[in-house]
Coordinates of C-alpha atoms in Angstrom, one line a residue:
M669 CA 10.9 11.6 -13.8
N670 CA 13.2 10.3 -11.0
F671 CA 12.8 11.2 -7.4
V672 CA 15.9 13.6 -7.2
E673 CA 14.9 15.2 -10.5
E674 CA 11.4 15.8 -9.1
L675 CA 13.0 17.5 -6.1
R676 CA 15.4 19.5 -8.2
W677 CA 12.8 21.1 -10.4
R678 CA 10.5 21.9 -7.6
G679 CA 13.3 23.9 -5.9
M680 CA 13.3 21.6 -2.9
L681 CA 16.8 19.8 -3.2
H682 CA 19.6 21.2 -1.0
D683 CA 22.4 18.5 -0.4
I684 CA 22.9 15.1 -1.9
M685 CA 25.5 12.7 -1.0
P686 CA 27.6 11.3 -3.9
G687 CA 26.1 8.2 -5.2
T688 CA 22.5 8.7 -4.0
E689 CA 21.1 9.5 -7.4
E690 CA 22.8 6.3 -8.9
L691 CA 21.4 4.1 -6.0
L692 CA 17.9 5.4 -6.6
K693 CA 18.0 4.6 -10.4
K694 CA 18.8 1.1 -9.7
G695 CA 15.4 0.1 -8.3
M696 CA 13.2 0.5 -5.3
V697 CA 15.1 2.0 -2.3
S698 CA 13.9 2.2 1.2
G699 CA 14.4 5.6 2.9
Y700 CA 13.2 7.4 5.9
I701 CA 12.4 10.7 7.6
G702 CA 12.1 11.4 11.1
F703 CA 9.2 13.4 12.7
D704 CA 9.3 15.3 16.1
P705 CA 6.6 14.1 18.4
T706 CA 6.6 17.2 20.6
S707 CA 3.0 17.7 19.9
D708 CA 0.0 15.5 18.9
S709 CA -0.2 17.3 15.7
L710 CA 2.2 18.2 12.7
H711 CA 2.2 21.8 11.5
V712 CA 2.8 23.2 8.0
G713 CA 6.4 23.4 8.8
S714 CA 6.4 19.6 8.4
L715 CA 4.6 19.6 5.1
A716 CA 7.8 19.9 3.1
Q717 CA 9.2 16.6 4.6
I718 CA 5.8 14.9 4.1
M719 CA 5.9 16.0 0.4
S720 CA 9.6 14.5 0.1
L721 CA 8.0 11.2 1.3
I722 CA 4.9 11.5 -1.0
H723 CA 7.3 12.0 -4.1
F724 CA 9.6 9.2 -2.9
Q725 CA 6.7 6.8 -2.7
L726 CA 5.4 8.1 -6.2
A727 CA 8.8 7.3 -7.7
G728 CA 8.3 3.7 -6.8
H729 CA 10.4 3.7 -3.5
K730 CA 9.4 2.7 -0.1
P731 CA 8.9 5.5 2.6
F732 CA 9.6 5.0 6.3
A733 CA 8.1 7.6 8.6
L734 CA 10.1 7.5 11.9
V735 CA 8.4 9.2 14.7
G736 CA 10.9 9.6 17.4
G737 CA 9.3 8.3 20.5
A738 CA 12.8 8.0 22.1
T739 CA 14.4 11.0 20.6
G740 CA 11.5 13.1 21.7
M741 CA 12.7 12.4 25.2
V742 CA 16.1 13.8 24.4
G743 CA 15.4 16.7 22.1
D744 CA 17.3 17.7 18.9
P745 CA 19.7 20.7 19.4
S746 CA 19.8 21.7 15.6
G747 CA 18.7 25.1 15.2
K748 CA 17.7 25.5 19.0
S749 CA 19.2 28.3 21.2
A750 CA 18.1 26.5 24.4
E751 CA 17.3 22.9 25.6
R752 CA 13.5 22.2 25.3
N753 CA 11.5 20.6 27.9
L754 CA 11.5 16.7 28.0
L755 CA 8.2 14.8 27.7
S756 CA 6.8 11.9 29.6
E757 CA 6.2 8.6 28.0
E758 CA 2.4 9.0 28.4
A759 CA 2.6 12.5 26.6
L760 CA 4.7 11.0 23.8
Q761 CA 2.4 7.9 23.2
H762 CA -0.6 10.5 22.8
N763 CA 1.4 12.6 20.4
L764 CA 2.4 9.5 18.4
Q765 CA -1.1 8.5 17.8
G766 CA -2.1 11.9 16.5
I767 CA 0.9 12.2 14.1
K768 CA 0.3 8.6 12.8
A769 CA -3.3 9.5 11.9
Q770 CA -2.2 12.6 10.1
L771 CA 0.5 10.8 8.1
E772 CA -1.9 8.3 6.9
K773 CA -3.7 11.0 5.1
F774 CA -0.7 11.7 2.7
L775 CA 1.1 8.3 2.5
N776 CA -0.3 4.8 1.0
F777 CA 0.4 2.2 3.6
D778 CA -1.3 -0.6 1.8
C779 CA 0.2 -0.6 -2.0
G780 CA 2.3 -3.5 -2.0
A781 CA 6.1 -3.6 -2.1
N782 CA 6.6 0.2 -1.6
S783 CA 3.8 0.6 1.1
A784 CA 4.8 3.2 3.6
Q785 CA 5.7 2.0 7.1
M786 CA 5.8 3.8 10.3
V787 CA 8.3 3.0 13.0
N788 CA 8.8 4.4 16.5
N789 CA 12.5 4.4 17.8
Y790 CA 11.3 4.0 21.3
D791 CA 10.6 0.3 20.1
W792 CA 14.3 -0.3 19.9
F793 CA 15.6 2.0 22.4
K794 CA 13.4 1.0 25.4
D795 CA 15.4 -2.0 26.3
Y796 CA 18.7 -0.7 25.1
T797 CA 20.7 0.0 28.3
F798 CA 23.2 3.0 28.7
L799 CA 26.3 0.7 29.0
N800 CA 25.4 -1.3 26.0
F801 CA 24.9 1.8 24.0
I802 CA 28.1 3.6 24.8
R803 CA 30.0 0.2 24.3
D804 CA 28.3 -0.7 20.8
V805 CA 27.6 2.8 19.4
G806 CA 29.6 5.3 21.3
K807 CA 33.2 3.9 20.6
H808 CA 32.6 4.3 16.8
I809 CA 32.1 8.1 16.7
T810 CA 34.9 10.3 18.1
V811 CA 34.1 13.2 20.4
N812 CA 36.1 15.4 17.7
Y813 CA 33.7 14.2 15.0
M814 CA 30.7 15.3 17.2
M815 CA 32.1 18.7 18.2
A816 CA 32.7 19.6 14.6
K817 CA 29.0 19.8 13.8
D818 CA 27.4 23.1 13.4
S819 CA 24.5 22.3 15.9
V820 CA 27.0 21.5 18.5
K821 CA 29.6 24.2 18.0
N822 CA 26.7 26.9 17.9
R823 CA 25.4 25.7 21.2
I824 CA 28.6 25.4 23.1
S825 CA 29.6 28.9 22.0
G826 CA 26.4 30.4 23.2
D827 CA 25.3 31.7 26.6
T828 CA 23.3 28.7 27.6
G829 CA 25.7 25.9 26.7
M830 CA 24.6 22.3 25.9
S831 CA 23.7 19.4 28.2
F832 CA 25.2 16.0 27.7
T833 CA 21.8 14.9 26.9
E834 CA 21.6 17.1 23.7
F835 CA 25.1 16.4 23.0
T836 CA 24.5 12.7 22.6
Y837 CA 21.4 13.4 20.3
Q838 CA 23.4 12.9 17.1
L839 CA 24.5 9.5 18.2
V840 CA 21.0 8.5 19.0
Q841 CA 19.7 9.6 15.6
G842 CA 22.8 8.1 14.1
Y843 CA 21.8 4.8 15.6
D844 CA 18.0 5.2 14.2
F845 CA 19.6 5.2 10.8
Y846 CA 22.0 2.2 11.5
Y847 CA 19.0 0.1 13.0
L848 CA 16.8 0.8 10.0
W849 CA 19.6 0.0 7.7
K850 CA 20.3 -3.3 9.6
N851 CA 16.9 -4.4 10.0
H852 CA 14.7 -2.7 7.3
N853 CA 17.4 -2.4 4.4
C854 CA 16.8 1.3 4.8
A855 CA 19.7 2.9 2.7
L856 CA 18.7 6.5 2.6
Q857 CA 17.8 9.3 5.1
M858 CA 16.1 12.5 4.2
G859 CA 15.4 15.7 6.1
G860 CA 15.7 19.4 6.1
S861 CA 19.1 21.1 5.5
D862 CA 19.6 21.7 9.2
Q863 CA 19.6 17.8 9.7
W864 CA 22.6 17.1 7.6
G865 CA 25.0 16.8 10.4
N866 CA 22.8 14.2 12.1
I867 CA 22.2 12.3 8.9
V868 CA 25.7 11.9 8.0
T869 CA 26.5 10.8 11.5
G870 CA 24.3 7.8 10.8
T871 CA 26.0 7.2 7.4
E872 CA 29.4 7.3 9.3
L873 CA 28.3 4.9 12.0
I874 CA 26.9 2.3 9.4
R875 CA 30.4 2.5 7.6
R876 CA 32.5 2.3 10.8
K877 CA 30.4 -0.3 12.7
D878 CA 29.5 -2.7 9.7
S879 CA 31.6 -1.5 6.7
G880 CA 28.1 -0.6 5.1
E881 CA 27.2 2.1 2.9
A882 CA 24.0 4.5 3.3
F883 CA 23.3 7.7 1.6
A884 CA 21.6 11.1 2.3
I885 CA 19.3 13.9 0.7
T886 CA 18.4 17.2 2.4
T887 CA 15.8 19.7 1.2
Q888 CA 15.8 23.5 1.5
L889 CA 14.5 24.9 4.6
I890 CA 11.3 26.9 3.8
K891 CA 11.6 30.7 4.4
K892 CA 9.4 33.6 3.3
A893 CA 10.6 35.9 0.8
D894 CA 11.0 38.7 3.4
G895 CA 13.3 36.1 5.3
T896 CA 10.9 35.5 8.2
K897 CA 10.0 32.0 9.4
F898 CA 7.5 30.0 7.2
G899 CA 4.4 28.6 8.9
K900 CA 4.2 31.1 11.7
T901 CA 1.6 33.8 12.3
E902 CA 0.9 36.2 15.1
G903 CA -1.1 33.5 16.6
G904 CA 1.6 30.8 16.5
N905 CA 2.0 27.8 14.2
I906 CA -0.4 26.6 11.6
W907 CA -1.2 23.1 12.6
L908 CA -2.7 20.3 10.5
D909 CA -5.2 19.4 13.3
A910 CA -8.5 21.0 12.8
S911 CA -9.0 21.4 16.5
K912 CA -5.8 23.6 16.7
T913 CA -6.1 25.4 13.5
S914 CA -9.5 25.6 12.0
P915 CA -9.7 24.7 8.3
Y916 CA -10.9 28.2 7.6
K917 CA -7.7 29.8 9.1
F918 CA -5.6 27.0 7.5
Y919 CA -7.1 28.2 4.0
Q920 CA -6.6 31.7 4.8
F921 CA -3.1 31.2 5.7
W922 CA -2.2 29.9 2.1
L923 CA -4.5 32.4 0.4
N924 CA -2.8 35.4 2.1
T925 CA 0.7 34.1 0.7
G926 CA 2.6 36.8 -1.2
D927 CA 3.1 36.3 -4.8
E928 CA 6.8 35.5 -4.6
D929 CA 6.1 32.8 -2.1
A930 CA 3.2 31.7 -3.9
K931 CA 5.3 30.8 -6.9
S932 CA 7.7 28.8 -4.6
Y933 CA 5.1 27.2 -2.4
I934 CA 2.9 25.9 -5.3
R935 CA 5.9 23.8 -6.4
I936 CA 6.9 22.5 -3.0
F937 CA 3.5 21.9 -1.4
T938 CA 1.2 20.6 -4.2
L939 CA 1.4 17.5 -6.5
F940 CA 0.5 19.5 -9.7
D941 CA 3.1 18.7 -12.5
R942 CA 5.4 21.2 -14.2
Q943 CA 3.0 21.9 -17.2
T944 CA 0.1 22.7 -14.8
I945 CA 2.2 25.0 -12.5
E946 CA 3.7 26.8 -15.5
A947 CA 0.2 27.3 -16.9
L948 CA -1.0 28.6 -13.4
E949 CA 1.9 31.1 -13.2
A950 CA 1.4 32.4 -16.7
E951 CA -2.4 33.1 -15.7
H952 CA -1.4 34.6 -12.4
D953 CA 1.3 36.8 -14.3
A954 CA -1.2 38.1 -16.7
A955 CA -3.7 39.1 -13.8
P956 CA -1.9 39.0 -10.4
H957 CA -5.0 40.8 -8.7
L958 CA -7.0 37.6 -9.2
R959 CA -4.4 35.6 -7.2
T960 CA -4.7 32.6 -9.4
L961 CA -1.6 30.9 -7.5
Q962 CA -2.8 31.6 -4.2
K963 CA -6.2 30.2 -4.9
A964 CA -5.1 27.1 -6.5
L965 CA -2.4 26.5 -3.8
A966 CA -4.8 27.2 -0.9
K967 CA -7.6 24.8 -2.5
D968 CA -5.1 22.0 -3.1
I969 CA -3.6 21.9 0.5
T970 CA -6.8 22.4 2.2
I971 CA -8.5 19.6 0.3
R972 CA -5.4 17.2 1.0
V973 CA -5.3 18.0 4.6
H974 CA -8.9 18.7 5.6
G975 CA -11.1 17.2 2.8
E976 CA -13.4 18.7 0.1
A977 CA -16.3 19.5 2.6
E978 CA -13.9 21.5 4.9
Y979 CA -12.5 23.4 2.0
E980 CA -16.2 24.3 0.7
K981 CA -16.9 25.5 4.3
A982 CA -13.7 27.6 4.2
I983 CA -14.9 29.1 0.9
K984 CA -18.2 29.9 2.4
S985 CA -16.7 31.6 5.5
T986 CA -14.5 33.6 3.4
E987 CA -17.5 34.7 1.2
F988 CA -19.4 35.4 4.4
L989 CA -16.9 37.6 6.0
F990 CA -16.0 39.3 2.6
G991 CA -19.0 38.8 0.4
N992 CA -22.8 38.5 0.7
T993 CA -23.3 35.0 1.9
G994 CA -26.4 35.1 4.2
I995 CA -26.3 34.7 7.9
E996 CA -28.1 31.2 7.7
F997 CA -24.6 29.8 6.7
L998 CA -23.4 30.1 10.5
N999 CA -26.2 27.6 11.3
E1000 CA -23.9 25.0 9.5
L1001 CA -21.2 25.7 11.8
S1002 CA -20.3 24.4 15.3
D1003 CA -20.0 26.9 18.2
A1004 CA -16.2 26.5 17.9
E1005 CA -16.1 27.1 14.3
V1006 CA -18.3 30.3 14.8
V1007 CA -15.7 31.7 17.3
S1008 CA -12.8 30.5 15.1
L1009 CA -14.4 32.4 12.1
F1010 CA -14.5 35.6 14.1
D1011 CA -11.0 35.2 15.6
G1012 CA -9.6 38.8 15.8
V1013 CA -13.1 40.5 15.8
P1014 CA -14.0 42.3 19.0
N1015 CA -16.4 40.1 21.0
Y1016 CA -18.6 40.6 24.0
A1017 CA -20.4 38.2 26.2
I1018 CA -23.9 38.9 27.7
K1019 CA -26.1 37.0 29.9
L1020 CA -28.5 34.6 28.2
T1021 CA -31.1 35.5 30.9
D1022 CA -31.0 39.1 29.9
L1023 CA -32.5 38.2 26.6
E1024 CA -35.6 36.7 28.3
Q1025 CA -37.7 40.0 28.4
G1026 CA -35.8 41.2 25.4
V1027 CA -33.1 44.0 25.1
N1028 CA -33.4 47.2 23.3
V1029 CA -30.8 47.4 20.4
T1030 CA -29.2 50.6 21.8
D1031 CA -28.8 49.0 25.3
L1032 CA -27.4 45.9 23.6
L1033 CA -24.9 47.8 21.5
A1034 CA -23.8 50.5 23.9
V1035 CA -24.5 49.3 27.5
Q1036 CA -24.3 45.5 27.5
T1037 CA -21.5 45.5 24.9
A1038 CA -19.2 48.4 23.7
V1039 CA -20.0 48.2 20.1
F1040 CA -20.8 52.0 20.4
P1041 CA -19.2 54.0 23.0
S1042 CA -22.6 55.6 23.9
K1043 CA -26.3 55.0 23.3
G1044 CA -26.3 58.4 21.5
E1045 CA -23.7 57.2 19.0
A1046 CA -25.7 53.9 18.6
K1047 CA -29.0 55.9 17.7
K1048 CA -27.1 58.1 15.4
M1049 CA -25.6 55.2 13.4
I1050 CA -28.9 53.3 13.3
Q1051 CA -30.7 56.2 12.0
G1052 CA -28.2 56.8 9.4
G1053 CA -28.8 53.1 8.2
G1054 CA -25.2 51.9 9.0
T1055 CA -26.0 49.3 11.6
A1056 CA -26.9 45.6 11.2
I1057 CA -27.4 42.5 13.4
N1058 CA -27.5 39.2 11.9
R1059 CA -27.0 40.8 8.5
E1060 CA -30.3 42.6 9.0
K1061 CA -30.2 46.4 8.8
I1062 CA -31.6 48.0 12.0
I1063 CA -34.4 50.4 10.9
S1064 CA -35.6 51.5 14.4
V1065 CA -33.8 52.6 17.7
D1066 CA -36.7 50.8 19.4
A1067 CA -35.9 47.2 17.9
V1068 CA -35.7 44.5 20.5
F1069 CA -33.6 41.3 20.5
N1070 CA -34.4 38.1 22.4
H1071 CA -33.6 34.4 22.5
D1072 CA -35.1 33.9 19.0
S1073 CA -32.8 36.3 17.6
L1074 CA -29.6 34.2 18.6
I1075 CA -27.7 32.1 16.0
N1076 CA -27.1 28.5 17.1
G1077 CA -29.0 29.8 20.3
K1078 CA -25.8 31.5 21.3
F1079 CA -24.5 34.3 19.0
L1080 CA -25.4 37.7 17.5
V1081 CA -23.3 39.2 14.8
A1082 CA -23.3 43.1 14.7
Q1083 CA -21.9 45.1 12.0
K1084 CA -21.0 48.8 12.1
G1085 CA -20.8 49.8 8.5
K1086 CA -20.0 47.0 5.9
K1087 CA -16.7 45.7 7.4
N1088 CA -16.6 46.2 11.0
Y1089 CA -17.9 43.0 12.9
F1090 CA -18.6 42.2 16.3
L1091 CA -19.5 39.0 17.9
I1092 CA -21.9 38.9 20.8
I1093 CA -22.0 35.7 22.7
A1094 CA -24.9 35.0 25.1
E1095 CA -23.9 32.7 27.9

């Protein structure tokens, strides 16, 4: 199956410039996608474009990942209602290193002729003077052409307007395409559907400046079935960096996908073939409560982003919170992972020194913390058998906890009933 057919059956294809599919059938083509370096990590919103490059390489073509060290200093106005903060060169370099390390997990940078290649547009812009740029590039694209782009029209007609810096963004991105076409034989640019205007500015610059020919493909912007933005939670972005979004939270993000979205996402974000996906869909439809699609989706993506060991840990974390995994599992986690696991759970800090002489359980749960509103409530629940600490049911109101009771020398996990967790942190 060729690259365009692959995108089409997976529901990813949005726009394609005439002649593109014919070009791709002739032999190996070099193509690129740009990535925004405003953070040192990509997030799941970037995964659709990463998947495009993966399919592109698997189809025998050569993928270029352009990390915008120069364009990151300008800011793309597409889809934005206000101008973003510009980054320093030092911050950009830090971000570039993080993004490069992540892309190396997905693309093969050492497989012969179609090895993936990473480029940074700062390398060709850093010595390009403003006067030379407007002379060599600006004269080929008219203001009328630039003003016709939706990303420009929407901002100019809005309340905030548009700075000259942002207005020139499409020229800068257009030159990226020209440079890669000229120096790396890059005949194709890919991106999300909101990038179509910027991409065709590049093909137009190649045509007007050197009478060359270049092509474009865009993919669907990913949205949830309810129309809300994909990749966002109440806590913000879902990052690929484990220090920003724990593998457990990452796994849970995909596991909690709705049925309709799961049918779309499993085609977009996994490498399962059509036969496998259709079999999973049939299995899911037969017993939706088993969440077959969500489990397959979450497993595949978590392993590819974080590895098998972190996936297994995410499974154990899920079983711990919703099943019967013993408390000893927490000893396998770092302090940060324990805190992350109990994100959203009420937590209380107590002094480590208070545990030296031991603390009575009712004082611990109703005085030093607010697990219970009063010692009377704590005693009543304990006597009813509904209270546990570190998964051990409290059978006496005279129970005492000390340093030896702590998990990792720092934590106590209290339960009120089966599902109400409280994390107590000794500092």
